[in-house]
């Protein structure tokens, strides 16, 4: 395993690596969700690059950035267990941004105007800035992203096409805990009580899925709202079913025949998200 702190040293090294090169961008605090992406990248590529970088420009909330978990030593041990040949890029902020730490401005075709984009102003411009930088600088053949952040995956696919980058973006299914909770680095910030309640996000998505074809979407929204109102310690931020390509909300008067359900909820100050195919 080789660790690189600067993009310059990494680019030099990569020029002698055998292709295809697979990249898995992460913010660290690795869990089985990340490891599944890494294992897939190892299977499908001759060389694998993992980045561990908590990207400041994608945090609209300073506290969220300050409290974001970090466990680089454990992360490296977990990566080493998968393969000793993996390359890891752990830059400082100025290696990615220079002295001006701000997002570039991308046309994201409105995909950043709903759900996470609407709730977290500037978040996807920050994501697009760092991912475009990685893809342009390291030119991986394949880059792996989780459907856990489905809206992010769609936006990355969009910038990859519109900037004419040569990487193939590969979406990977959500990895869940036994009770259905989508794995997330933020889960370790939950108290034991909150952790128990956190499975309600997935439960709500399943309730939505089992009723989606039977009742109009409008009534489904009421059902999900009532479900959360009857719970303590968890507060619904939004529940929406949207077209999985355009992210446009489906018609309120009709049952769902095709769409993806998205949910965000607060447990105390911790905000979790999840999504599920409704068809
Ligand atoms: P993050 O470190 O949270 O930025 O995540 C890095 C990558 O891992 C992103 O592409 C995420 O979508 C993906 N990821 C995070 N959690 C999961 C999960 N539970 N299942 C699948 N992919 C995930």
PDB file of C-alpha atoms and ligand atoms in Angstrom:
ATOM      1  CA  UNK A   1       0.000   0.000   0.000  1.00  0.00           C
ATOM      2  CA  UNK A   2       1.348   3.413  -0.928  1.00  0.00           C
ATOM      3  CA  UNK A   3       0.103   6.648   0.619  1.00  0.00           C
ATOM      4  CA  UNK A   4       0.377   9.910  -1.332  1.00  0.00           C
ATOM      5  CA  UNK A   5      -0.053  13.347   0.189  1.00  0.00           C
ATOM      6  CA  UNK A   6       0.230  15.377  -2.996  1.00  0.00           C
ATOM      7  CA  UNK A   7      -1.519  15.044  -6.326  1.00  0.00           C
ATOM      8  CA  UNK A   8       1.759  15.780  -8.122  1.00  0.00           C
ATOM      9  CA  UNK A   9       3.544  12.737  -6.651  1.00  0.00           C
ATOM     10  CA  UNK A  10       0.473  10.605  -7.293  1.00  0.00           C
ATOM     11  CA  UNK A  11       0.105  11.693 -10.936  1.00  0.00           C
ATOM     12  CA  UNK A  12       3.778  10.862 -11.517  1.00  0.00           C
ATOM     13  CA  UNK A  13       3.343   7.428  -9.944  1.00  0.00           C
ATOM     14  CA  UNK A  14       0.128   6.727 -11.863  1.00  0.00           C
ATOM     15  CA  UNK A  15       1.830   7.378 -15.188  1.00  0.00           C
ATOM     16  CA  UNK A  16       3.654   4.054 -14.707  1.00  0.00           C
ATOM     17  CA  UNK A  17       0.707   2.092 -13.338  1.00  0.00           C
ATOM     18  CA  UNK A  18      -1.069  -0.554 -15.403  1.00  0.00           C
ATOM     19  CA  UNK A  19      -4.560   0.342 -16.591  1.00  0.00           C
ATOM     20  CA  UNK A  20      -7.422   0.064 -16.025  1.00  0.00           C
ATOM     21  CA  UNK A  21      -7.184   2.252 -12.937  1.00  0.00           C
ATOM     22  CA  UNK A  22     -10.214   2.260 -10.623  1.00  0.00           C
ATOM     23  CA  UNK A  23     -10.813   5.112  -8.174  1.00  0.00           C
ATOM     24  CA  UNK A  24     -12.964   5.171  -5.049  1.00  0.00           C
ATOM     25  CA  UNK A  25     -13.337   8.690  -3.604  1.00  0.00           C
ATOM     26  CA  UNK A  26     -14.213   8.708   0.114  1.00  0.00           C
ATOM     27  CA  UNK A  27     -14.222  11.020   3.100  1.00  0.00           C
ATOM     28  CA  UNK A  28     -12.759   8.279   5.303  1.00  0.00           C
ATOM     29  CA  UNK A  29     -14.177   6.738   8.506  1.00  0.00           C
ATOM     30  CA  UNK A  30     -14.516   3.670   6.317  1.00  0.00           C
ATOM     31  CA  UNK A  31     -17.270   1.095   6.887  1.00  0.00           C
ATOM     32  CA  UNK A  32     -18.503  -1.957   4.965  1.00  0.00           C
ATOM     33  CA  UNK A  33     -20.313   0.280   2.452  1.00  0.00           C
ATOM     34  CA  UNK A  34     -16.998   1.817   1.403  1.00  0.00           C
ATOM     35  CA  UNK A  35     -15.223  -1.544   1.551  1.00  0.00           C
ATOM     36  CA  UNK A  36     -17.710  -3.071  -0.899  1.00  0.00           C
ATOM     37  CA  UNK A  37     -16.885  -0.326  -3.412  1.00  0.00           C
ATOM     38  CA  UNK A  38     -13.158  -0.882  -2.873  1.00  0.00           C
ATOM     39  CA  UNK A  39     -13.477  -4.671  -3.267  1.00  0.00           C
ATOM     40  CA  UNK A  40     -15.359  -4.191  -6.513  1.00  0.00           C
ATOM     41  CA  UNK A  41     -12.710  -1.762  -7.778  1.00  0.00           C
ATOM     42  CA  UNK A  42      -9.988  -4.312  -6.935  1.00  0.00           C
ATOM     43  CA  UNK A  43     -11.850  -7.009  -8.901  1.00  0.00           C
ATOM     44  CA  UNK A  44     -12.420  -4.864 -11.975  1.00  0.00           C
ATOM     45  CA  UNK A  45      -9.103  -2.998 -12.298  1.00  0.00           C
ATOM     46  CA  UNK A  46      -5.349  -3.596 -12.441  1.00  0.00           C
ATOM     47  CA  UNK A  47      -4.653  -0.607 -10.173  1.00  0.00           C
ATOM     48  CA  UNK A  48      -6.860   0.925  -7.482  1.00  0.00           C
ATOM     49  CA  UNK A  49      -6.746   4.407  -5.999  1.00  0.00           C
ATOM     50  CA  UNK A  50      -8.683   5.449  -2.906  1.00  0.00           C
ATOM     51  CA  UNK A  51      -8.918   9.045  -1.785  1.00  0.00           C
ATOM     52  CA  UNK A  52      -9.586   9.976   1.812  1.00  0.00           C
ATOM     53  CA  UNK A  53     -10.465  13.647   1.837  1.00  0.00           C
ATOM     54  CA  UNK A  54     -13.080  15.473   3.892  1.00  0.00           C
ATOM     55  CA  UNK A  55     -13.968  18.083   1.298  1.00  0.00           C
ATOM     56  CA  UNK A  56     -14.704  21.363   3.107  1.00  0.00           C
ATOM     57  CA  UNK A  57     -16.645  23.013   0.278  1.00  0.00           C
ATOM     58  CA  UNK A  58     -19.414  20.415   0.334  1.00  0.00           C
ATOM     59  CA  UNK A  59     -20.279  21.160   3.981  1.00  0.00           C
ATOM     60  CA  UNK A  60     -22.911  23.858   4.228  1.00  0.00           C
ATOM     61  CA  UNK A  61     -22.935  23.409   8.021  1.00  0.00           C
ATOM     62  CA  UNK A  62     -19.619  24.225   9.791  1.00  0.00           C
ATOM     63  CA  UNK A  63     -20.521  22.018  12.784  1.00  0.00           C
ATOM     64  CA  UNK A  64     -21.094  19.044  10.515  1.00  0.00           C
ATOM     65  CA  UNK A  65     -17.584  19.549   9.080  1.00  0.00           C
ATOM     66  CA  UNK A  66     -15.971  19.956  12.508  1.00  0.00           C
ATOM     67  CA  UNK A  67     -17.729  16.856  13.869  1.00  0.00           C
ATOM     68  CA  UNK A  68     -17.204  14.674  10.791  1.00  0.00           C
ATOM     69  CA  UNK A  69     -15.600  11.411  12.023  1.00  0.00           C
ATOM     70  CA  UNK A  70     -12.004  10.617  11.134  1.00  0.00           C
ATOM     71  CA  UNK A  71     -10.113   7.329  11.614  1.00  0.00           C
ATOM     72  CA  UNK A  72      -7.244   7.338   9.133  1.00  0.00           C
ATOM     73  CA  UNK A  73      -5.116   4.717  10.957  1.00  0.00           C
ATOM     74  CA  UNK A  74      -7.994   2.205  11.071  1.00  0.00           C
ATOM     75  CA  UNK A  75      -8.960   3.112   7.496  1.00  0.00           C
ATOM     76  CA  UNK A  76      -5.474   2.228   6.246  1.00  0.00           C
ATOM     77  CA  UNK A  77      -5.551  -1.089   8.126  1.00  0.00           C
ATOM     78  CA  UNK A  78      -8.884  -1.983   6.526  1.00  0.00           C
ATOM     79  CA  UNK A  79      -7.630  -1.045   3.059  1.00  0.00           C
ATOM     80  CA  UNK A  80      -4.452  -3.114   3.553  1.00  0.00           C
ATOM     81  CA  UNK A  81      -6.583  -6.162   4.412  1.00  0.00           C
ATOM     82  CA  UNK A  82      -8.270  -5.938   1.004  1.00  0.00           C
ATOM     83  CA  UNK A  83      -5.058  -5.539  -0.990  1.00  0.00           C
ATOM     84  CA  UNK A  84      -1.523  -4.405  -0.290  1.00  0.00           C
ATOM     85  CA  UNK A  85      -1.297  -2.918  -3.792  1.00  0.00           C
ATOM     86  CA  UNK A  86      -3.874  -0.169  -3.282  1.00  0.00           C
ATOM     87  CA  UNK A  87      -2.796   3.445  -3.665  1.00  0.00           C
ATOM     88  CA  UNK A  88      -4.228   5.908  -1.155  1.00  0.00           C
ATOM     89  CA  UNK A  89      -4.395   9.666  -1.634  1.00  0.00           C
ATOM     90  CA  UNK A  90      -4.732  11.632   1.608  1.00  0.00           C
ATOM     91  CA  UNK A  91      -4.221  15.283   0.700  1.00  0.00           C
ATOM     92  CA  UNK A  92      -4.308  18.443   2.780  1.00  0.00           C
ATOM     93  CA  UNK A  93      -6.958  20.951   1.731  1.00  0.00           C
ATOM     94  CA  UNK A  94      -4.490  23.185  -0.135  1.00  0.00           C
ATOM     95  CA  UNK A  95      -3.243  20.302  -2.294  1.00  0.00           C
ATOM     96  CA  UNK A  96      -6.726  20.156  -3.821  1.00  0.00           C
ATOM     97  CA  UNK A  97      -7.686  23.848  -3.659  1.00  0.00           C
ATOM     98  CA  UNK A  98      -4.499  25.891  -3.471  1.00  0.00           C
ATOM     99  CA  UNK A  99      -5.046  28.948  -1.285  1.00  0.00           C
ATOM    100  CA  UNK A 100      -8.631  29.685  -2.313  1.00  0.00           C
ATOM    101  CA  UNK A 101     -10.917  27.123  -0.781  1.00  0.00           C
ATOM    102  CA  UNK A 102     -14.130  27.559  -2.716  1.00  0.00           C
ATOM    103  CA  UNK A 103     -16.355  25.668  -5.124  1.00  0.00           C
ATOM    104  CA  UNK A 104     -16.291  26.178  -8.863  1.00  0.00           C
ATOM    105  CA  UNK A 105     -19.637  26.853 -10.474  1.00  0.00           C
ATOM    106  CA  UNK A 106     -21.008  23.965 -12.528  1.00  0.00           C
ATOM    107  CA  UNK A 107     -24.158  23.744 -14.570  1.00  0.00           C
ATOM    108  CA  UNK A 108     -25.851  20.804 -12.896  1.00  0.00           C
ATOM    109  CA  UNK A 109     -29.013  20.963 -15.004  1.00  0.00           C
ATOM    110  CA  UNK A 110     -31.193  21.609 -11.945  1.00  0.00           C
ATOM    111  CA  UNK A 111     -30.289  18.231 -10.414  1.00  0.00           C
ATOM    112  CA  UNK A 112     -28.876  20.212  -7.482  1.00  0.00           C
ATOM    113  CA  UNK A 113     -32.047  22.211  -6.879  1.00  0.00           C
ATOM    114  CA  UNK A 114     -34.066  19.521  -5.101  1.00  0.00           C
ATOM    115  CA  UNK A 115     -33.799  17.336  -1.983  1.00  0.00           C
ATOM    116  CA  UNK A 116     -30.193  17.386  -0.681  1.00  0.00           C
ATOM    117  CA  UNK A 117     -29.369  20.293  -2.981  1.00  0.00           C
ATOM    118  CA  UNK A 118     -32.299  22.356  -1.739  1.00  0.00           C
ATOM    119  CA  UNK A 119     -31.660  21.518   1.929  1.00  0.00           C
ATOM    120  CA  UNK A 120     -27.862  21.871   1.760  1.00  0.00           C
ATOM    121  CA  UNK A 121     -27.121  24.994  -0.218  1.00  0.00           C
ATOM    122  CA  UNK A 122     -23.921  24.727  -2.274  1.00  0.00           C
ATOM    123  CA  UNK A 123     -23.355  21.084  -1.279  1.00  0.00           C
ATOM    124  CA  UNK A 124     -23.362  19.644  -4.801  1.00  0.00           C
ATOM    125  CA  UNK A 125     -21.214  22.453  -6.253  1.00  0.00           C
ATOM    126  CA  UNK A 126     -18.639  21.405  -3.624  1.00  0.00           C
ATOM    127  CA  UNK A 127     -19.011  17.723  -4.523  1.00  0.00           C
ATOM    128  CA  UNK A 128     -18.767  18.496  -8.262  1.00  0.00           C
ATOM    129  CA  UNK A 129     -15.651  20.636  -7.690  1.00  0.00           C
ATOM    130  CA  UNK A 130     -13.713  17.931  -5.871  1.00  0.00           C
ATOM    131  CA  UNK A 131     -14.877  15.006  -8.023  1.00  0.00           C
ATOM    132  CA  UNK A 132     -14.143  16.891 -11.276  1.00  0.00           C
ATOM    133  CA  UNK A 133     -10.685  17.678  -9.878  1.00  0.00           C
ATOM    134  CA  UNK A 134     -10.030  13.995  -9.069  1.00  0.00           C
ATOM    135  CA  UNK A 135     -11.296  12.717 -12.418  1.00  0.00           C
ATOM    136  CA  UNK A 136      -9.391  15.323 -14.447  1.00  0.00           C
ATOM    137  CA  UNK A 137      -6.163  14.990 -12.449  1.00  0.00           C
ATOM    138  CA  UNK A 138      -5.952  11.203 -11.996  1.00  0.00           C
ATOM    139  CA  UNK A 139      -7.926  10.150 -15.111  1.00  0.00           C
ATOM    140  CA  UNK A 140      -9.162   6.832 -13.685  1.00  0.00           C
ATOM    141  CA  UNK A 141     -10.795   4.437 -16.161  1.00  0.00           C
ATOM    142  CA  UNK A 142     -13.503   3.613 -13.623  1.00  0.00           C
ATOM    143  CA  UNK A 143     -14.787   5.543 -10.595  1.00  0.00           C
ATOM    144  CA  UNK A 144     -17.057   3.918  -8.022  1.00  0.00           C
ATOM    145  CA  UNK A 145     -19.853   5.694  -6.142  1.00  0.00           C
ATOM    146  CA  UNK A 146     -22.608   4.387  -3.875  1.00  0.00           C
ATOM    147  CA  UNK A 147     -26.332   4.608  -4.513  1.00  0.00           C
ATOM    148  CA  UNK A 148     -26.515   5.612  -0.834  1.00  0.00           C
ATOM    149  CA  UNK A 149     -25.920   9.108  -2.244  1.00  0.00           C
ATOM    150  CA  UNK A 150     -28.099   8.568  -5.293  1.00  0.00           C
ATOM    151  CA  UNK A 151     -28.521  12.267  -6.115  1.00  0.00           C
ATOM    152  CA  UNK A 152     -24.748  12.702  -5.903  1.00  0.00           C
ATOM    153  CA  UNK A 153     -24.258   9.722  -8.250  1.00  0.00           C
ATOM    154  CA  UNK A 154     -26.617  11.279 -10.793  1.00  0.00           C
ATOM    155  CA  UNK A 155     -24.838  14.646 -10.576  1.00  0.00           C
ATOM    156  CA  UNK A 156     -21.403  13.050 -10.962  1.00  0.00           C
ATOM    157  CA  UNK A 157     -22.638  11.159 -14.026  1.00  0.00           C
ATOM    158  CA  UNK A 158     -23.917  14.455 -15.393  1.00  0.00           C
ATOM    159  CA  UNK A 159     -20.638  16.385 -14.933  1.00  0.00           C
ATOM    160  CA  UNK A 160     -18.653  13.428 -16.236  1.00  0.00           C
ATOM    161  CA  UNK A 161     -20.663  13.616 -19.472  1.00  0.00           C
ATOM    162  CA  UNK A 162     -20.850  17.400 -19.758  1.00  0.00           C
ATOM    163  CA  UNK A 163     -17.119  17.899 -19.114  1.00  0.00           C
ATOM    164  CA  UNK A 164     -16.362  15.095 -21.529  1.00  0.00           C
ATOM    165  CA  UNK A 165     -14.272  13.198 -19.005  1.00  0.00           C
ATOM    166  CA  UNK A 166     -13.191   9.733 -19.993  1.00  0.00           C
ATOM    167  CA  UNK A 167     -13.991   7.895 -16.770  1.00  0.00           C
ATOM    168  CA  UNK A 168     -16.769   5.320 -16.568  1.00  0.00           C
ATOM    169  CA  UNK A 169     -18.889   6.051 -13.490  1.00  0.00           C
ATOM    170  CA  UNK A 170     -20.043   2.915 -11.711  1.00  0.00           C
ATOM    171  CA  UNK A 171     -22.955   3.050  -9.254  1.00  0.00           C
ATOM    172  CA  UNK A 172     -22.955   0.445  -6.467  1.00  0.00           C
ATOM    173  CA  UNK A 173     -25.936  -0.760  -4.386  1.00  0.00           C
ATOM    174  CA  UNK A 174     -26.520   0.474  -0.832  1.00  0.00           C
ATOM    175  CA  UNK A 175     -24.953  -1.656   1.911  1.00  0.00           C
ATOM    176  CA  UNK A 176     -27.174  -1.891   5.000  1.00  0.00           C
ATOM    177  CA  UNK A 177     -26.927  -2.941   8.632  1.00  0.00           C
ATOM    178  CA  UNK A 178     -29.011  -5.968   9.732  1.00  0.00           C
ATOM    179  CA  UNK A 179     -31.950  -3.744  10.696  1.00  0.00           C
ATOM    180  CA  UNK A 180     -31.906  -2.006   7.319  1.00  0.00           C
ATOM    181  CA  UNK A 181     -30.082   1.186   8.308  1.00  0.00           C
ATOM    182  CA  UNK A 182     -27.925   2.330   5.390  1.00  0.00           C
ATOM    183  CA  UNK A 183     -24.297   2.287   6.493  1.00  0.00           C
ATOM    184  CA  UNK A 184     -22.866   5.767   6.886  1.00  0.00           C
ATOM    185  CA  UNK A 185     -19.807   7.296   8.540  1.00  0.00           C
ATOM    186  CA  UNK A 186     -22.209   9.527  10.474  1.00  0.00           C
ATOM    187  CA  UNK A 187     -23.878   6.509  12.142  1.00  0.00           C
ATOM    188  CA  UNK A 188     -21.112   6.340  14.770  1.00  0.00           C
ATOM    189  CA  UNK A 189     -22.158   9.788  15.978  1.00  0.00           C
ATOM    190  CA  UNK A 190     -25.550   8.386  17.074  1.00  0.00           C
ATOM    191  CA  UNK A 191     -26.277   7.571  20.724  1.00  0.00           C
ATOM    192  CA  UNK A 192     -27.473   4.005  21.430  1.00  0.00           C
ATOM    193  CA  UNK A 193     -31.044   5.287  21.599  1.00  0.00           C
ATOM    194  CA  UNK A 194     -30.761   7.216  18.347  1.00  0.00           C
ATOM    195  CA  UNK A 195     -29.125   4.225  16.674  1.00  0.00           C
ATOM    196  CA  UNK A 196     -32.184   2.095  17.474  1.00  0.00           C
ATOM    197  CA  UNK A 197     -34.477   4.724  16.002  1.00  0.00           C
ATOM    198  CA  UNK A 198     -32.341   5.216  12.891  1.00  0.00           C
ATOM    199  CA  UNK A 199     -33.777   2.091  11.245  1.00  0.00           C
ATOM    200  CA  UNK A 200     -37.060   4.034  10.890  1.00  0.00           C
ATOM    201  CA  UNK A 201     -35.752   5.681   7.715  1.00  0.00           C
ATOM    202  CA  UNK A 202     -35.554   2.348   5.923  1.00  0.00           C
ATOM    203  CA  UNK A 203     -38.773   1.141   7.536  1.00  0.00           C
ATOM    204  CA  UNK A 204     -40.565   4.212   6.153  1.00  0.00           C
ATOM    205  CA  UNK A 205     -39.153   3.583   2.667  1.00  0.00           C
ATOM    206  CA  UNK A 206     -40.393   0.003   2.837  1.00  0.00           C
ATOM    207  CA  UNK A 207     -43.857   1.122   3.960  1.00  0.00           C
ATOM    208  CA  UNK A 208     -43.869   3.533   1.024  1.00  0.00           C
ATOM    209  CA  UNK A 209     -42.810   0.815  -1.391  1.00  0.00           C
ATOM    210  CA  UNK A 210     -45.460  -1.639  -0.235  1.00  0.00           C
ATOM    211  CA  UNK A 211     -48.215   0.989  -0.637  1.00  0.00           C
ATOM    212  CA  UNK A 212     -46.888   2.836  -3.663  1.00  0.00           C
ATOM    213  CA  UNK A 213     -48.906   1.062  -6.331  1.00  0.00           C
ATOM    214  CA  UNK A 214     -52.106   1.008  -4.278  1.00  0.00           C
ATOM    215  CA  UNK A 215     -52.738   4.607  -3.222  1.00  0.00           C
ATOM    216  CA  UNK A 216     -52.090   8.024  -4.760  1.00  0.00           C
ATOM    217  CA  UNK A 217     -48.665   9.506  -4.014  1.00  0.00           C
ATOM    218  CA  UNK A 218     -50.402  12.357  -2.121  1.00  0.00           C
ATOM    219  CA  UNK A 219     -51.870   9.846   0.388  1.00  0.00           C
ATOM    220  CA  UNK A 220     -48.557   8.026   0.617  1.00  0.00           C
ATOM    221  CA  UNK A 221     -46.923  11.277   1.725  1.00  0.00           C
ATOM    222  CA  UNK A 222     -49.551  11.636   4.456  1.00  0.00           C
ATOM    223  CA  UNK A 223     -48.923   8.049   5.567  1.00  0.00           C
ATOM    224  CA  UNK A 224     -45.174   8.662   5.861  1.00  0.00           C
ATOM    225  CA  UNK A 225     -45.658  11.993   7.653  1.00  0.00           C
ATOM    226  CA  UNK A 226     -47.985  10.308  10.200  1.00  0.00           C
ATOM    227  CA  UNK A 227     -45.507   7.458  10.624  1.00  0.00           C
ATOM    228  CA  UNK A 228     -42.838   9.959  11.739  1.00  0.00           C
ATOM    229  CA  UNK A 229     -45.241  12.032  13.838  1.00  0.00           C
ATOM    230  CA  UNK A 230     -45.991   8.898  15.861  1.00  0.00           C
ATOM    231  CA  UNK A 231     -42.257   8.361  16.593  1.00  0.00           C
ATOM    232  CA  UNK A 232     -40.178  10.128  19.195  1.00  0.00           C
ATOM    233  CA  UNK A 233     -36.496  11.119  18.851  1.00  0.00           C
ATOM    234  CA  UNK A 234     -36.656  11.172  15.065  1.00  0.00           C
ATOM    235  CA  UNK A 235     -37.895  14.011  12.866  1.00  0.00           C
ATOM    236  CA  UNK A 236     -38.643  13.736   9.175  1.00  0.00           C
ATOM    237  CA  UNK A 237     -36.905  16.351   7.034  1.00  0.00           C
ATOM    238  CA  UNK A 238     -38.402  15.257   3.715  1.00  0.00           C
ATOM    239  CA  UNK A 239     -39.871  12.261   1.937  1.00  0.00           C
ATOM    240  CA  UNK A 240     -40.218  12.384  -1.839  1.00  0.00           C
ATOM    241  CA  UNK A 241     -40.672  10.035  -4.751  1.00  0.00           C
ATOM    242  CA  UNK A 242     -39.006  11.298  -7.895  1.00  0.00           C
ATOM    243  CA  UNK A 243     -38.151  10.186 -11.403  1.00  0.00           C
ATOM    244  CA  UNK A 244     -34.753   8.457 -10.979  1.00  0.00           C
ATOM    245  CA  UNK A 245     -33.272  10.229 -14.013  1.00  0.00           C
ATOM    246  CA  UNK A 246     -34.585  13.794 -13.728  1.00  0.00           C
ATOM    247  CA  UNK A 247     -35.275  13.914  -9.960  1.00  0.00           C
ATOM    248  CA  UNK A 248     -38.616  15.557 -10.768  1.00  0.00           C
ATOM    249  CA  UNK A 249     -41.300  14.720  -8.219  1.00  0.00           C
ATOM    250  CA  UNK A 250     -43.926  12.314  -9.536  1.00  0.00           C
ATOM    251  CA  UNK A 251     -47.589  13.243  -9.958  1.00  0.00           C
ATOM    252  CA  UNK A 252     -49.407  13.679  -6.633  1.00  0.00           C
ATOM    253  CA  UNK A 253     -52.738  12.290  -7.826  1.00  0.00           C
ATOM    254  CA  UNK A 254     -51.491   8.987  -9.144  1.00  0.00           C
ATOM    255  CA  UNK A 255     -50.152   5.835  -7.542  1.00  0.00           C
ATOM    256  CA  UNK A 256     -46.440   5.301  -8.172  1.00  0.00           C
ATOM    257  CA  UNK A 257     -45.617   3.029 -11.074  1.00  0.00           C
ATOM    258  CA  UNK A 258     -41.990   4.040 -11.403  1.00  0.00           C
ATOM    259  CA  UNK A 259     -39.841   6.171  -9.149  1.00  0.00           C
ATOM    260  CA  UNK A 260     -37.322   6.258  -6.358  1.00  0.00           C
ATOM    261  CA  UNK A 261     -38.172   7.212  -2.799  1.00  0.00           C
ATOM    262  CA  UNK A 262     -35.811   9.572  -0.956  1.00  0.00           C
ATOM    263  CA  UNK A 263     -35.846  10.359   2.724  1.00  0.00           C
ATOM    264  CA  UNK A 264     -33.928  12.535   5.180  1.00  0.00           C
ATOM    265  CA  UNK A 265     -34.476  12.639   8.923  1.00  0.00           C
ATOM    266  CA  UNK A 266     -32.899  14.125  12.033  1.00  0.00           C
ATOM    267  CA  UNK A 267     -31.918  12.196  15.141  1.00  0.00           C
ATOM    268  CA  UNK A 268     -30.977  15.048  17.439  1.00  0.00           C
ATOM    269  CA  UNK A 269     -28.501  17.048  15.363  1.00  0.00           C
ATOM    270  CA  UNK A 270     -27.470  14.085  13.186  1.00  0.00           C
ATOM    271  CA  UNK A 271     -29.072  14.094   9.769  1.00  0.00           C
ATOM    272  CA  UNK A 272     -29.343  10.791   7.896  1.00  0.00           C
ATOM    273  CA  UNK A 273     -30.478  10.059   4.346  1.00  0.00           C
ATOM    274  CA  UNK A 274     -31.623   6.957   2.495  1.00  0.00           C
ATOM    275  CA  UNK A 275     -33.365   5.968  -0.727  1.00  0.00           C
ATOM    276  CA  UNK A 276     -35.100   2.969  -2.305  1.00  0.00           C
ATOM    277  CA  UNK A 277     -36.401   1.984  -5.720  1.00  0.00           C
ATOM    278  CA  UNK A 278     -40.196   1.994  -5.500  1.00  0.00           C
ATOM    279  CA  UNK A 279     -40.936  -0.201  -8.523  1.00  0.00           C
TER     280      UNK A 279
HETATM  281  P1  LIG B   1     -18.414   9.144   1.792  1.00  0.00           P
HETATM  282  O1  LIG B   1     -17.143   8.765   2.483  1.00  0.00           O
HETATM  283  O2  LIG B   1     -19.594   9.198   2.702  1.00  0.00           O
HETATM  284  O3  LIG B   1     -18.251  10.372   0.926  1.00  0.00           O
HETATM  285  O4  LIG B   1     -18.720   7.955   0.799  1.00  0.00           O
HETATM  286  C1  LIG B   1     -17.801   7.559  -0.189  1.00  0.00           C
HETATM  287  C2  LIG B   1     -18.517   6.703  -1.193  1.00  0.00           C
HETATM  288  O5  LIG B   1     -19.053   5.551  -0.551  1.00  0.00           O
HETATM  289  C3  LIG B   1     -19.712   7.444  -1.838  1.00  0.00           C
HETATM  290  O6  LIG B   1     -19.766   7.111  -3.220  1.00  0.00           O
HETATM  291  C4  LIG B   1     -20.885   6.883  -1.082  1.00  0.00           C
HETATM  292  O7  LIG B   1     -22.088   6.903  -1.824  1.00  0.00           O
HETATM  293  C5  LIG B   1     -20.426   5.448  -0.850  1.00  0.00           C
HETATM  294  N1  LIG B   1     -21.155   4.880   0.281  1.00  0.00           N
HETATM  295  C6  LIG B   1     -21.277   5.398   1.530  1.00  0.00           C
HETATM  296  N2  LIG B   1     -22.079   4.627   2.283  1.00  0.00           N
HETATM  297  C7  LIG B   1     -22.488   3.604   1.489  1.00  0.00           C
HETATM  298  C8  LIG B   1     -23.332   2.481   1.684  1.00  0.00           C
HETATM  299  N3  LIG B   1     -23.951   2.247   2.841  1.00  0.00           N
HETATM  300  N4  LIG B   1     -23.537   1.650   0.640  1.00  0.00           N
HETATM  301  C9  LIG B   1     -22.938   1.874  -0.558  1.00  0.00           C
HETATM  302  N5  LIG B   1     -22.127   2.909  -0.806  1.00  0.00           N
HETATM  303  C10 LIG B   1     -21.900   3.770   0.197  1.00  0.00           C
END
